[in-house]
Short mmCIF file of C-alpha atoms and ligand atoms in Angstrom, two decimals:
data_model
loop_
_atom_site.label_atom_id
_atom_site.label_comp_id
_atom_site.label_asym_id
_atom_site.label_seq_id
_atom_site.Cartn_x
_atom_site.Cartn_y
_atom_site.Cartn_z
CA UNK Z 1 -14.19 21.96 16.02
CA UNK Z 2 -15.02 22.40 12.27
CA UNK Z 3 -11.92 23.34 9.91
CA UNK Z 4 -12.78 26.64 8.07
CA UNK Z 5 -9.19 26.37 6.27
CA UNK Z 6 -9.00 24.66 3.07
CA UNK Z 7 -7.60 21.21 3.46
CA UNK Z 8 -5.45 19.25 1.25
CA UNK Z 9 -6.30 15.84 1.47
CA UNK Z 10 -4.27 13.19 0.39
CA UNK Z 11 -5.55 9.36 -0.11
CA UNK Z 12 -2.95 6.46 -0.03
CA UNK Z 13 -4.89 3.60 -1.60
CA UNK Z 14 -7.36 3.15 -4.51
CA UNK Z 15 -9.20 0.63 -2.97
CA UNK Z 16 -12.99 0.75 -1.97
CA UNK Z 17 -11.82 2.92 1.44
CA UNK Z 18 -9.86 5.64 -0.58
CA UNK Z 19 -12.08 5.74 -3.11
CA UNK Z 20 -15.34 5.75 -0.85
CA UNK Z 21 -13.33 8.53 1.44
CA UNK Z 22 -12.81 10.02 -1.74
CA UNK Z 23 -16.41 10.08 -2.63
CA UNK Z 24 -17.61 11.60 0.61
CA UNK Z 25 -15.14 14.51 1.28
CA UNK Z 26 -16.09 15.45 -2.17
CA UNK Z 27 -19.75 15.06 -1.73
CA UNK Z 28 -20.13 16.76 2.17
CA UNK Z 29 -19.74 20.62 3.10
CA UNK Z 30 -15.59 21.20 3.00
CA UNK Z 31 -13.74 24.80 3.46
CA UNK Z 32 -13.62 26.65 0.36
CA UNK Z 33 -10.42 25.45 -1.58
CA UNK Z 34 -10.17 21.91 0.00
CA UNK Z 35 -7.88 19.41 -2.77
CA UNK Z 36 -8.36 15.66 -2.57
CA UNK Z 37 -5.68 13.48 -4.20
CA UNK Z 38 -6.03 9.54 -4.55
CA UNK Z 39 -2.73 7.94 -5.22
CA UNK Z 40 -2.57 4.54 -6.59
CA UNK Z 41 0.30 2.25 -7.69
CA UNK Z 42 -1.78 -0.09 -10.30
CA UNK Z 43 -1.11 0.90 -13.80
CA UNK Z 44 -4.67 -0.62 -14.09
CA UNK Z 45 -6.53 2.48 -12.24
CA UNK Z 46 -8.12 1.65 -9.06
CA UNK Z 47 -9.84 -0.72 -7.48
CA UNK Z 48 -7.42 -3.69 -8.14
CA UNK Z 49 -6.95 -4.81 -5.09
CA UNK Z 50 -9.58 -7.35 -2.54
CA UNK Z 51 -12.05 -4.35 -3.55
CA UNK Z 52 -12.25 -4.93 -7.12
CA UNK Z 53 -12.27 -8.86 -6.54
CA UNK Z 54 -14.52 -9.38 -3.73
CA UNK Z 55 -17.60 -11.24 -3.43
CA UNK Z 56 -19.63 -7.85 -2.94
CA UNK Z 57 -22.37 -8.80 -0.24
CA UNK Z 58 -23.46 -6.19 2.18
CA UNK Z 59 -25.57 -7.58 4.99
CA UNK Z 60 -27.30 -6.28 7.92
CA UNK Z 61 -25.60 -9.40 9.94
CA UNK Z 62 -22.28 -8.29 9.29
CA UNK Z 63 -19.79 -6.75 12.08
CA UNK Z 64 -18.79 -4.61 13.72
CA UNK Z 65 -22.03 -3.67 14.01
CA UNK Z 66 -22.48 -0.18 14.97
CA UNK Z 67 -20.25 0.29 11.44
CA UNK Z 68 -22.63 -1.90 9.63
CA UNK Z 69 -26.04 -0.21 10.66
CA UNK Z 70 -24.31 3.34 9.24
CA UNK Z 71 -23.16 1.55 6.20
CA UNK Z 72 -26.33 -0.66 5.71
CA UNK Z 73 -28.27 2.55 5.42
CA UNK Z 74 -25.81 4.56 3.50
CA UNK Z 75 -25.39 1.24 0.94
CA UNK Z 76 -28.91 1.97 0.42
CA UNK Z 77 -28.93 5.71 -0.14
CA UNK Z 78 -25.96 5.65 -2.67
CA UNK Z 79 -28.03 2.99 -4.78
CA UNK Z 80 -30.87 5.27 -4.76
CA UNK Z 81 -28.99 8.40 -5.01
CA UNK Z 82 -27.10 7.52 -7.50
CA UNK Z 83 -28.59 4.77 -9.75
CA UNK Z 84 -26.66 1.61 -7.79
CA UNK Z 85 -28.78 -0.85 -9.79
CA UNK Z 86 -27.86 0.50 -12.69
CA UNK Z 87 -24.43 1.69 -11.93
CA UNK Z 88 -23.43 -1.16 -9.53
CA UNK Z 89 -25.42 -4.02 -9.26
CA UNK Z 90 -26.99 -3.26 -6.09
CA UNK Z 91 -30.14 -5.30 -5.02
CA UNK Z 92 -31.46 -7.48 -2.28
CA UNK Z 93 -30.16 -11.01 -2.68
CA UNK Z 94 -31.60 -14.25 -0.70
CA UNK Z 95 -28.43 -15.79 1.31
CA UNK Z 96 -28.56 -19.17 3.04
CA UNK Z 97 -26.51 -22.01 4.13
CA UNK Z 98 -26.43 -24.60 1.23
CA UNK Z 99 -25.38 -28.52 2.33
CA UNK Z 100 -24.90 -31.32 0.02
CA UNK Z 101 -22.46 -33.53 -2.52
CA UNK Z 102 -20.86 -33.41 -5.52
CA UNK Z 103 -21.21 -35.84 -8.20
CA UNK Z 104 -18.31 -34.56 -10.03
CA UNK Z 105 -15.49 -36.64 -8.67
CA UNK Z 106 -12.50 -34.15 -10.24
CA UNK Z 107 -12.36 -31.68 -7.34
CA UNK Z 108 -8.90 -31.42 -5.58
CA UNK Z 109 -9.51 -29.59 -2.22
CA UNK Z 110 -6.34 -29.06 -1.30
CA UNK Z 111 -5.62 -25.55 -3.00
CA UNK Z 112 -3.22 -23.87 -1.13
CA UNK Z 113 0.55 -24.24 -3.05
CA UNK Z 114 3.04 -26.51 -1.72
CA UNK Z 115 5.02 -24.85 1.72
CA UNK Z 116 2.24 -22.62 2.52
CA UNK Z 117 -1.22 -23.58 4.91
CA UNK Z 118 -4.74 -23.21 3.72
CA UNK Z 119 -6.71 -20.63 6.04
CA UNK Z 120 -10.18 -20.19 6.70
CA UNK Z 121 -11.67 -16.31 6.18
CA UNK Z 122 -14.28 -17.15 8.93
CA UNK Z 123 -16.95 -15.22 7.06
CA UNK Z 124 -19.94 -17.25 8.61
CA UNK Z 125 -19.94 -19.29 12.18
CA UNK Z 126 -19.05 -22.67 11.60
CA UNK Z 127 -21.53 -23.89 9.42
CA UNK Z 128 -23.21 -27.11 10.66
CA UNK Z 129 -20.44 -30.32 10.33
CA UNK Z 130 -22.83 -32.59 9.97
CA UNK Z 131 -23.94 -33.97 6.83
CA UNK Z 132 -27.40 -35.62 7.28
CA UNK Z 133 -28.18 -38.65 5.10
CA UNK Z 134 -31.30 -36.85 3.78
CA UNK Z 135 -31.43 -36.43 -0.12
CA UNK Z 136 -34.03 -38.50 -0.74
CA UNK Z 137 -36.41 -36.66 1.25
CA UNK Z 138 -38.58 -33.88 -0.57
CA UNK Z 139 -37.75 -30.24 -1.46
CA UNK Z 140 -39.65 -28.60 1.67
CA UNK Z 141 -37.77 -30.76 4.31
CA UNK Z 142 -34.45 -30.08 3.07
CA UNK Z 143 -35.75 -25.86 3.93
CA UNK Z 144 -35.13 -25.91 -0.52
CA UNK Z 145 -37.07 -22.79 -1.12
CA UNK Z 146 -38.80 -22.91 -4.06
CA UNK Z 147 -37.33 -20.48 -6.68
CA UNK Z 148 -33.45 -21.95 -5.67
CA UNK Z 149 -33.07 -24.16 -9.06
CA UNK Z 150 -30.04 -23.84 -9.86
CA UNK Z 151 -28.41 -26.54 -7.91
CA UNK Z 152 -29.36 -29.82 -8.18
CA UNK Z 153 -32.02 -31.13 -5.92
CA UNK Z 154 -31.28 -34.37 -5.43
CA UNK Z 155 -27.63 -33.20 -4.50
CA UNK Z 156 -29.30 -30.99 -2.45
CA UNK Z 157 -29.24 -32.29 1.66
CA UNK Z 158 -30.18 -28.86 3.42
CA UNK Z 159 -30.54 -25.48 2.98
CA UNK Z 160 -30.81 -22.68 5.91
CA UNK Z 161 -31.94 -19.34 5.20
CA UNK Z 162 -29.23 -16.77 7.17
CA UNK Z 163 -31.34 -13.63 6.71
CA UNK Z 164 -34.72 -11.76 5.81
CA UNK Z 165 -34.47 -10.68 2.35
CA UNK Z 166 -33.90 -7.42 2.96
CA UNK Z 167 -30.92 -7.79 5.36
CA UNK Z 168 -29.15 -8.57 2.74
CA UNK Z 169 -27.73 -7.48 -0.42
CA UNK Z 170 -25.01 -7.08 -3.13
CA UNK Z 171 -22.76 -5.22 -5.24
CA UNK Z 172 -20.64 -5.83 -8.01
CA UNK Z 173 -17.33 -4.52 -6.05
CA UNK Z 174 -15.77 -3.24 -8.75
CA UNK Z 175 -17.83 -0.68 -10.25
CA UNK Z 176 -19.29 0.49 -6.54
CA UNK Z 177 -15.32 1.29 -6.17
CA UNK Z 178 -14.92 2.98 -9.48
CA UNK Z 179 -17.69 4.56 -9.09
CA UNK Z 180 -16.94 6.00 -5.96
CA UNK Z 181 -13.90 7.19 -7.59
CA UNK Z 182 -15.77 8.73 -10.94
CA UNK Z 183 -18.07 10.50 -8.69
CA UNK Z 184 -15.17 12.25 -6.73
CA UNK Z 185 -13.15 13.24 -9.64
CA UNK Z 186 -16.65 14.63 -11.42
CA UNK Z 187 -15.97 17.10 -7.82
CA UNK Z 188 -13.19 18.17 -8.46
CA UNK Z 189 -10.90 14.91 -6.72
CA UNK Z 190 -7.42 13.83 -8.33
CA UNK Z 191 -6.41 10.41 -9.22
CA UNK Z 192 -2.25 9.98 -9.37
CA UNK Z 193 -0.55 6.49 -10.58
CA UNK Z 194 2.05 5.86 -7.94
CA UNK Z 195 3.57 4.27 -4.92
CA UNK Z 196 3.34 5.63 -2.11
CA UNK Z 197 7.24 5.36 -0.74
CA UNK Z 198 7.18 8.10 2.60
CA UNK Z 199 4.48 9.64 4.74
CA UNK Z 200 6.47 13.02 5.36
CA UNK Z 201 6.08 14.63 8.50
CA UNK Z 202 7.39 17.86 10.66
CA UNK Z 203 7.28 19.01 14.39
CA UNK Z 204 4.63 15.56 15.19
CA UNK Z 205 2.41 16.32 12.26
CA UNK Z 206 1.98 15.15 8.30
CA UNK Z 207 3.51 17.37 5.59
CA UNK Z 208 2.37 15.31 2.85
CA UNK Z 209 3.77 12.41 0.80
CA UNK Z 210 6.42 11.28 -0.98
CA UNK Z 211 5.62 9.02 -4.10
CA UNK Z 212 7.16 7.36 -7.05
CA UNK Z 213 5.27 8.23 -10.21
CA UNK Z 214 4.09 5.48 -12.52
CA UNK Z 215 4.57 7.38 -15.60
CA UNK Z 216 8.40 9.73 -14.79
CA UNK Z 217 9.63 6.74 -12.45
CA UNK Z 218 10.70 9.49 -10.37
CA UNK Z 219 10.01 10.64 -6.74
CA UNK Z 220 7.57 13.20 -6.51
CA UNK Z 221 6.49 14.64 -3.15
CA UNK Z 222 3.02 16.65 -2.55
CA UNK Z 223 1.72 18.82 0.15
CA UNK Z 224 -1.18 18.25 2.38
CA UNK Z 225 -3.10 19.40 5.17
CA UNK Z 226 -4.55 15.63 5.99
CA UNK Z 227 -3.14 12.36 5.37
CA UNK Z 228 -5.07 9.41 5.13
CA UNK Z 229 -3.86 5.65 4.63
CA UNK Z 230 -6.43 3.02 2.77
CA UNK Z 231 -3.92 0.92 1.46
CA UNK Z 232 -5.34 -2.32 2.54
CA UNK Z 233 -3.22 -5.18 3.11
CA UNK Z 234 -0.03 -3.13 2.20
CA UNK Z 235 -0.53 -0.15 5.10
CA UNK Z 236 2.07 -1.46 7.48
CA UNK Z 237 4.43 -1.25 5.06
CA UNK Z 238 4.34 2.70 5.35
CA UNK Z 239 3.27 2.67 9.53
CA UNK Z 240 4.98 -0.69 10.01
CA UNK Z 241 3.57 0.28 14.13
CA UNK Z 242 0.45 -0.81 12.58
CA UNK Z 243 0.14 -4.72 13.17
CA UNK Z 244 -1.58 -5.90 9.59
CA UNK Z 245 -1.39 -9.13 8.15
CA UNK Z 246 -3.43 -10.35 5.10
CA UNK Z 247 -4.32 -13.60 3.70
CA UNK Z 248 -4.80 -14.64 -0.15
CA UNK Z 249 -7.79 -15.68 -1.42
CA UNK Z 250 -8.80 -16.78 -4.66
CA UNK Z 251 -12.27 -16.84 -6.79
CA UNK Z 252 -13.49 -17.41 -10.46
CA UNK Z 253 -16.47 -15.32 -12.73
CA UNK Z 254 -18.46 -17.92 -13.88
CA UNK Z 255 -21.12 -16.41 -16.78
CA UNK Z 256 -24.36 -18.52 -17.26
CA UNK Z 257 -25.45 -19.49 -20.92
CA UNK Z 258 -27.36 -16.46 -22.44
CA UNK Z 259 -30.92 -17.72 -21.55
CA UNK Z 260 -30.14 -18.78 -18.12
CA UNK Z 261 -31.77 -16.53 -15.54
CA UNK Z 262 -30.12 -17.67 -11.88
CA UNK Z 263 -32.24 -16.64 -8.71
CA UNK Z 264 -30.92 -13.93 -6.72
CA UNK Z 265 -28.99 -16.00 -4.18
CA UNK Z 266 -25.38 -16.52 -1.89
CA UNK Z 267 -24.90 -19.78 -0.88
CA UNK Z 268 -22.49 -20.72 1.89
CA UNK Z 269 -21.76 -24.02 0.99
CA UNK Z 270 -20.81 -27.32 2.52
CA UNK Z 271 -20.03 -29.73 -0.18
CA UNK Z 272 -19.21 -33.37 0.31
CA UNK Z 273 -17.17 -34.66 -2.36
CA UNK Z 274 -17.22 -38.72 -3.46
CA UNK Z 275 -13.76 -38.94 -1.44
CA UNK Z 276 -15.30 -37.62 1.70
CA UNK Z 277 -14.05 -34.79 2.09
CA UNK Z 278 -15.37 -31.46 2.11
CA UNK Z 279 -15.20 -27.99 0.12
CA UNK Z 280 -16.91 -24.94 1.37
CA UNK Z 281 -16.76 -22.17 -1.43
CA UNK Z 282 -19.13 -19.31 -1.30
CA UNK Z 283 -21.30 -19.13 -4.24
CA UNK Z 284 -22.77 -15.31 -5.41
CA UNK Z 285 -25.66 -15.18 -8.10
CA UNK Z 286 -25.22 -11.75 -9.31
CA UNK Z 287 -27.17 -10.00 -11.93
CA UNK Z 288 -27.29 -10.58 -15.52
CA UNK Z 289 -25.94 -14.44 -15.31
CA UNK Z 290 -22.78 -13.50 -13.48
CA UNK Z 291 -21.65 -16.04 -10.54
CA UNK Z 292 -18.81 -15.43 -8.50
CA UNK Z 293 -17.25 -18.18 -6.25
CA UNK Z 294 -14.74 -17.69 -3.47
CA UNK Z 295 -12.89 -20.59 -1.56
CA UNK Z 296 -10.41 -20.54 1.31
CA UNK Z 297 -7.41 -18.09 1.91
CA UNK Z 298 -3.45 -19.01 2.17
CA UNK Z 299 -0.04 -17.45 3.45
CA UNK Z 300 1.01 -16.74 0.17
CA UNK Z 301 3.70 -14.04 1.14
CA UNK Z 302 2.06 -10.44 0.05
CA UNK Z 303 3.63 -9.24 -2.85
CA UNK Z 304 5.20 -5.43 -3.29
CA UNK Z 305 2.79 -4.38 -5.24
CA UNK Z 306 -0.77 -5.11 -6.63
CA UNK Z 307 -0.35 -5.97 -10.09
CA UNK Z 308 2.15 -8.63 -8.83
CA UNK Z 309 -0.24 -10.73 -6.85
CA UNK Z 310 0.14 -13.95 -8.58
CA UNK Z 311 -3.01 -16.57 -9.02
CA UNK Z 312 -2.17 -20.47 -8.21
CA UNK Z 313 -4.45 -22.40 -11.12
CA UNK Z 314 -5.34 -25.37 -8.89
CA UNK Z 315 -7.06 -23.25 -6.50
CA UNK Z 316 -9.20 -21.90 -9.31
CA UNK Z 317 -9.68 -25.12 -10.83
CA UNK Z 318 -10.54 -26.61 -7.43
CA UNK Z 319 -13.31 -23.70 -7.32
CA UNK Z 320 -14.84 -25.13 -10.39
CA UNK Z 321 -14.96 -28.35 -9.94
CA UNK Z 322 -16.72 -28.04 -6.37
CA UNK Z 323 -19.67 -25.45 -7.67
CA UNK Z 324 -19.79 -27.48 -11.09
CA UNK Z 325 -20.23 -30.24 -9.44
CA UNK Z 326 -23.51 -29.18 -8.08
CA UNK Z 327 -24.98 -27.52 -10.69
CA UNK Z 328 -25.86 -28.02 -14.20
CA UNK Z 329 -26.53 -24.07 -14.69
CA UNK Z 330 -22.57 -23.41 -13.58
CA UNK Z 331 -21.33 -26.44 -15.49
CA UNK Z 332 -22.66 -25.09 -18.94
CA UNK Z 333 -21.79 -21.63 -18.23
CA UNK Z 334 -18.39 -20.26 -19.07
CA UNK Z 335 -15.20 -19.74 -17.07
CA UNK Z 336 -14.41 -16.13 -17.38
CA UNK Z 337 -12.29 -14.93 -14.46
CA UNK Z 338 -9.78 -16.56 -12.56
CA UNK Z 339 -8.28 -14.09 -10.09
CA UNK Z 340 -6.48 -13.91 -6.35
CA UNK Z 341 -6.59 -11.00 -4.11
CA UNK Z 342 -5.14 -9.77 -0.28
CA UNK Z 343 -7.47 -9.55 2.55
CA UNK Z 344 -6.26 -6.94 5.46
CA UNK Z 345 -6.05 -8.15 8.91
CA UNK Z 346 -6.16 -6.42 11.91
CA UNK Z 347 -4.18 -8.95 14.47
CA UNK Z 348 -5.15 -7.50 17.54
CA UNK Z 349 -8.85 -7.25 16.63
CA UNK Z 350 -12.02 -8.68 14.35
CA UNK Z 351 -12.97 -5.28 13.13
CA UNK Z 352 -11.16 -2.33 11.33
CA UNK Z 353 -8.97 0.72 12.62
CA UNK Z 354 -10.19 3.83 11.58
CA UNK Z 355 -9.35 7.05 12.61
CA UNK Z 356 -6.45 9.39 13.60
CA UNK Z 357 -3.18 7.57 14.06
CA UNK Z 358 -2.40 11.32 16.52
CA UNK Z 359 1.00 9.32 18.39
CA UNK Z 360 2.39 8.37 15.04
CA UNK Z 361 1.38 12.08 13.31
CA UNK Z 362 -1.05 14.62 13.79
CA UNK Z 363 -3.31 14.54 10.93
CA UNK Z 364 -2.23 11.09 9.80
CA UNK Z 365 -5.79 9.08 9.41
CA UNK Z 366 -5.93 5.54 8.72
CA UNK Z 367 -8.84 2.99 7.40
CA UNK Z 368 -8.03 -0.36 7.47
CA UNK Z 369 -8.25 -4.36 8.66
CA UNK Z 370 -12.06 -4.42 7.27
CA UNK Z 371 -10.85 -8.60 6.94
CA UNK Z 372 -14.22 -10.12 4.85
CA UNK Z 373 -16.62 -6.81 5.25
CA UNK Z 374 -14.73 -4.09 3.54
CA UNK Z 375 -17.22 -3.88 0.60
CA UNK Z 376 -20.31 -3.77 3.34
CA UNK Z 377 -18.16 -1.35 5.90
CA UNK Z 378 -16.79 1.26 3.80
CA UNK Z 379 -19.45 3.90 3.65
CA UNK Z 380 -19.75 3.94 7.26
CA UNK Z 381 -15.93 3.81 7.40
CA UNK Z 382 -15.32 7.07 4.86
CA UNK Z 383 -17.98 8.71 6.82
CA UNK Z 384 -15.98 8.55 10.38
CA UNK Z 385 -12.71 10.09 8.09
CA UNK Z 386 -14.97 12.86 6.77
CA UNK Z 387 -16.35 13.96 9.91
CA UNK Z 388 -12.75 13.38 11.52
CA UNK Z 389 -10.25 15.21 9.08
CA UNK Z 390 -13.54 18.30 8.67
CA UNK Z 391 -13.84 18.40 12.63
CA UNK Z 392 -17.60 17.53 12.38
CA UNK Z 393 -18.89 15.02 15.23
CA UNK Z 394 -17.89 11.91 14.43
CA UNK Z 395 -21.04 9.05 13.54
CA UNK Z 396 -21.24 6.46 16.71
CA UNK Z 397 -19.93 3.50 15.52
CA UNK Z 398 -16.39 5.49 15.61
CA UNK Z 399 -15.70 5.67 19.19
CA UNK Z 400 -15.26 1.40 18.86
CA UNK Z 401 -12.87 1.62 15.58
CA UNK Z 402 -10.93 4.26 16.89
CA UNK Z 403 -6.50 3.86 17.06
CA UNK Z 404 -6.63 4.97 20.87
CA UNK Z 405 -9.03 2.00 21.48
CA UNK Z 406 -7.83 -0.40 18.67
CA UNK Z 407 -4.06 -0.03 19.53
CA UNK Z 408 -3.33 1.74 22.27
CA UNK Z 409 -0.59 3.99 22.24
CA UNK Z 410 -1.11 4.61 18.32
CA UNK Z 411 -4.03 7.16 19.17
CA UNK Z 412 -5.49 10.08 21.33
CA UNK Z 413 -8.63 10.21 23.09
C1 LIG Q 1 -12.30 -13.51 -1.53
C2 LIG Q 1 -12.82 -12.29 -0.82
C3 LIG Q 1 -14.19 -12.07 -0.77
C4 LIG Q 1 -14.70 -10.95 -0.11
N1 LIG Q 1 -16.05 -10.74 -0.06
C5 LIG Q 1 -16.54 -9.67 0.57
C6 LIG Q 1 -17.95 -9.45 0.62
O1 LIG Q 1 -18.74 -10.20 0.07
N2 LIG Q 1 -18.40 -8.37 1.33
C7 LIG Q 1 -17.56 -7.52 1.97
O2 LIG Q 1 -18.02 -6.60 2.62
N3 LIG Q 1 -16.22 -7.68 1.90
C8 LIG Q 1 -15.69 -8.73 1.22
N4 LIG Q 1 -14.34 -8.93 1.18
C9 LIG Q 1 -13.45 -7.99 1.91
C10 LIG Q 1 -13.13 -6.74 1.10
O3 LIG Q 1 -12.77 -7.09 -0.20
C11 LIG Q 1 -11.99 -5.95 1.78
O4 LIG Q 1 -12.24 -5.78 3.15
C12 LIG Q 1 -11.86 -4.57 1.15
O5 LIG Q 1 -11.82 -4.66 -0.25
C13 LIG Q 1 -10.61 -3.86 1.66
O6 LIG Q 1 -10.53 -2.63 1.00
P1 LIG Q 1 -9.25 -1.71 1.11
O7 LIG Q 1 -9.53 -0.48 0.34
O8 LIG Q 1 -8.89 -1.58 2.55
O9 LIG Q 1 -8.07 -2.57 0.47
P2 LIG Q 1 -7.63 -2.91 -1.09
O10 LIG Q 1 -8.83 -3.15 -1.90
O11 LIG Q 1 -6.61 -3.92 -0.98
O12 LIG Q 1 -7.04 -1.53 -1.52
C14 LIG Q 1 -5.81 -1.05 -1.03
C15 LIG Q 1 -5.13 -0.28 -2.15
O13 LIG Q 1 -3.96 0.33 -1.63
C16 LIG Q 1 -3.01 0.34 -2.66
N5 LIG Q 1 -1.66 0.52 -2.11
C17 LIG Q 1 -0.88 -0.40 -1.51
N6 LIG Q 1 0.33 0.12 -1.20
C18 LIG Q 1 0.29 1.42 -1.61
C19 LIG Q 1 1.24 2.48 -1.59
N7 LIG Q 1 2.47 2.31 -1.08
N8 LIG Q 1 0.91 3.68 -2.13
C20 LIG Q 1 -0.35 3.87 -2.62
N9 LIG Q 1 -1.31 2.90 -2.65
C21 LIG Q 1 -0.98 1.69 -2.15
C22 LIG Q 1 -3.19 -1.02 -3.32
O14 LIG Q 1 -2.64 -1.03 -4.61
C23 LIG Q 1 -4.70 -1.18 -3.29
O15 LIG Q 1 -5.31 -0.75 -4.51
C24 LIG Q 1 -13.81 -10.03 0.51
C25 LIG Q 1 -12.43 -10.23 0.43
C26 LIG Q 1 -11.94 -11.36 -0.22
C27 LIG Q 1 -10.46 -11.55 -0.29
#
């Protein structure tokens, strides 16, 4: 049933999902009165987390997919809406499987720091072992499509388009997030530096939170109505009922020399190196010159905060070397990021939990475990909260994500 009582939200988590939930309680029909409160611990702002660092592609081919046709088409009305090429970076990019070699012979593919195993984030299916001997052979029969110049041809061994062009597309991560954010607070929304210590809670339902501020040092507890948790790869360390794990994963901000104009294109890549071995970073052309690369995630223990997640050089350096070694355009440009982040994992499921966590506390909502497709998922993902915490019926794709089916015993039906 629709709430006609103010409510008094508050968001744990400035990442893309509290910011994005943020965004659409502020922006949807809401009792008279209604507060919502972000609180983040970065003394940075928001969006510090896997949501300011991620690779930023938002594809139609993405899962789960009920969540991904609501975001798809809600990507696309928020770029429109609100000036997303402009704002964001949004546009239609060209993604395909890329396989080839190196001819740099510097990259070191083992990145992951001594005492801790190298994972893969399983974005794509296994992309195709094989390595044909085919470089020789010309542009069309390696599938090289025409306006893909930026890495070298006669490196080049095969490349497989993934998607129609307009199945897929991209943001820059980081301003979608803050913008989400800016938006909110321009309606009224709050933004509060802290950590998040308690959830408080009386008689089986939330009461509102208990935080340490960034700025007194001191705990500070607030009211509210409606609780919800986005904080990523942290959030079972306030439900620890909820089983999340997270992996590290590192990438680099490569800028192309001034006059360069790259071709709007992701690469999955396959890259055999002159030892044999293979790297597969993700390559992302992105607007105005900007490349971002992504490589393979670790067990790096998760640190207690987010401004304490340390980067491990090699891995960076390894990222280089791989994408340098393939292209001239990368190899002149300039190093400008180096930077690690925390994917969340959901361990008893591919997709994310989202909805009311009802056994643990009435009112207690939760939006996490996106793993790889947070930046794609998380308008479809704020839009099941909104609907949930205003009593409106809630879009399809959240019967699938919800805690009763996720983890039972965490959720009502
Ligand atoms: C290398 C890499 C590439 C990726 N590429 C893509 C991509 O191309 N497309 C895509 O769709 N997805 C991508 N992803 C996935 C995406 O980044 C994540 O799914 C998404 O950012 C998760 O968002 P979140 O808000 O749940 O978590 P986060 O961004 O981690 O935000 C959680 C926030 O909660 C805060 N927090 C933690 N503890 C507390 C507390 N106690 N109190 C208050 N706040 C707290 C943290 O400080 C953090 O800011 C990628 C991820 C990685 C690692």
């Amino acid at each position: 049933m629709r709430e006609t009582t103010a409510r008094h939200v508050v968001i744990i988590g400035g990442g893309i999902m509290g910011c994005t939930t943020a965004f659409y309680i502020t922006h949807g029909k809401r009792p008279k009165g209604t507060t919502v409160t972000v609180i983040e611990p970065s003394t940075k702002g928001v969006a510090q987390g896997a949501s300011g660092k991620a690779g930023g592609l938002v594809a139609k081919w993405a899962y789960p997919k009920d969540l991904v046709e609501d975001s798809f088409e809600e990507h696309e009305r928020l770029a429109e809406e609100y000036g997303g090429e402009e704002r964001w970076g949004w546009r239609y990019v060209n993604c395909g499987s890329w396989e080839g070699k190196s001819e740099s012979a510097n990259t070191n593919p083992n990145t992951a720091p001594e005492g801790t195993k190298k994972k893969d984030l399983h974005k794509t299916a296994e992309l195709d072992a094989v390595l044909a001997e085919i470089f020789a052979q010309p542009r069309e029969k390696k599938g090289m499509p025409e306006d893909l110049d930026w890495v070298k041809e006669e490196l080049s061994g095969h490349y497989t388009p993934m998607a129609e062009l307009y199945d897929t597309a991209q943001v820059f991560p980081y301003e979608f997030t803050t913008s989400m954010m800016n938006l909110a607070m321009e309606e009224g929304a709050t933004l509060i530096s802290g950590r998040v210590t308690t959830i408080n809670k009386a008689d089986g339902q939330v009461t509102g939170v208990t935080y340490i501020d960034n700025e007194t040092k001191q705990p500070t507890t607030i009211s509210a109505t409606d609780v919800v948790l986005c904080a990523g790869a942290w959030s079972s360390s306030l439900v620890p009922e909820l089983p999340i794990s997270s992996t590290r994963a590192h990438s680099i901000i490569i800028y192309a020399k001034e006059d360069v104009e790259l071709s709007p294109y992701v690469l999955f890549t396959e890259i055999m190196l002159p030892s044999g071995e293979t790297v597969t970073p993700e390559i992302y052309g992105r607007p105005n010159g900007e490349v971002y690369v992504c490589g393979p995630g670790d067990d790096f223990p998760l640190p207690a905060t987010v401004d304490e997640v340390e980067v491990h050089k090699p891995a960076c350096q390894s990222l280089w070397d791989s994408v340098t070694g393939i292209s001239k355009e990368l190899r002149e440009g300039t190093l400008e990021f180096e930077q690690a982040c925390y994917l969340p994992l959901l361990d008893v499921a591919s997709g994310p939990v989202v909805g009311e966590l009802s056994k643990v506390a009435k009112k207690l909502w939760v939006a996490t475990g996106h793993s790889c497709w947070g930046i794609c998922n998380a308008p479809g993902t704020a839009r099941i909260l909104r609907n949930g915490i205003m009593g409106d019926s809630p879009p399809r794709a959240a019967s699938s994500l919800r805690p009763s089916k996720v983890l039972p015993g965490m959720g009502d039906d």
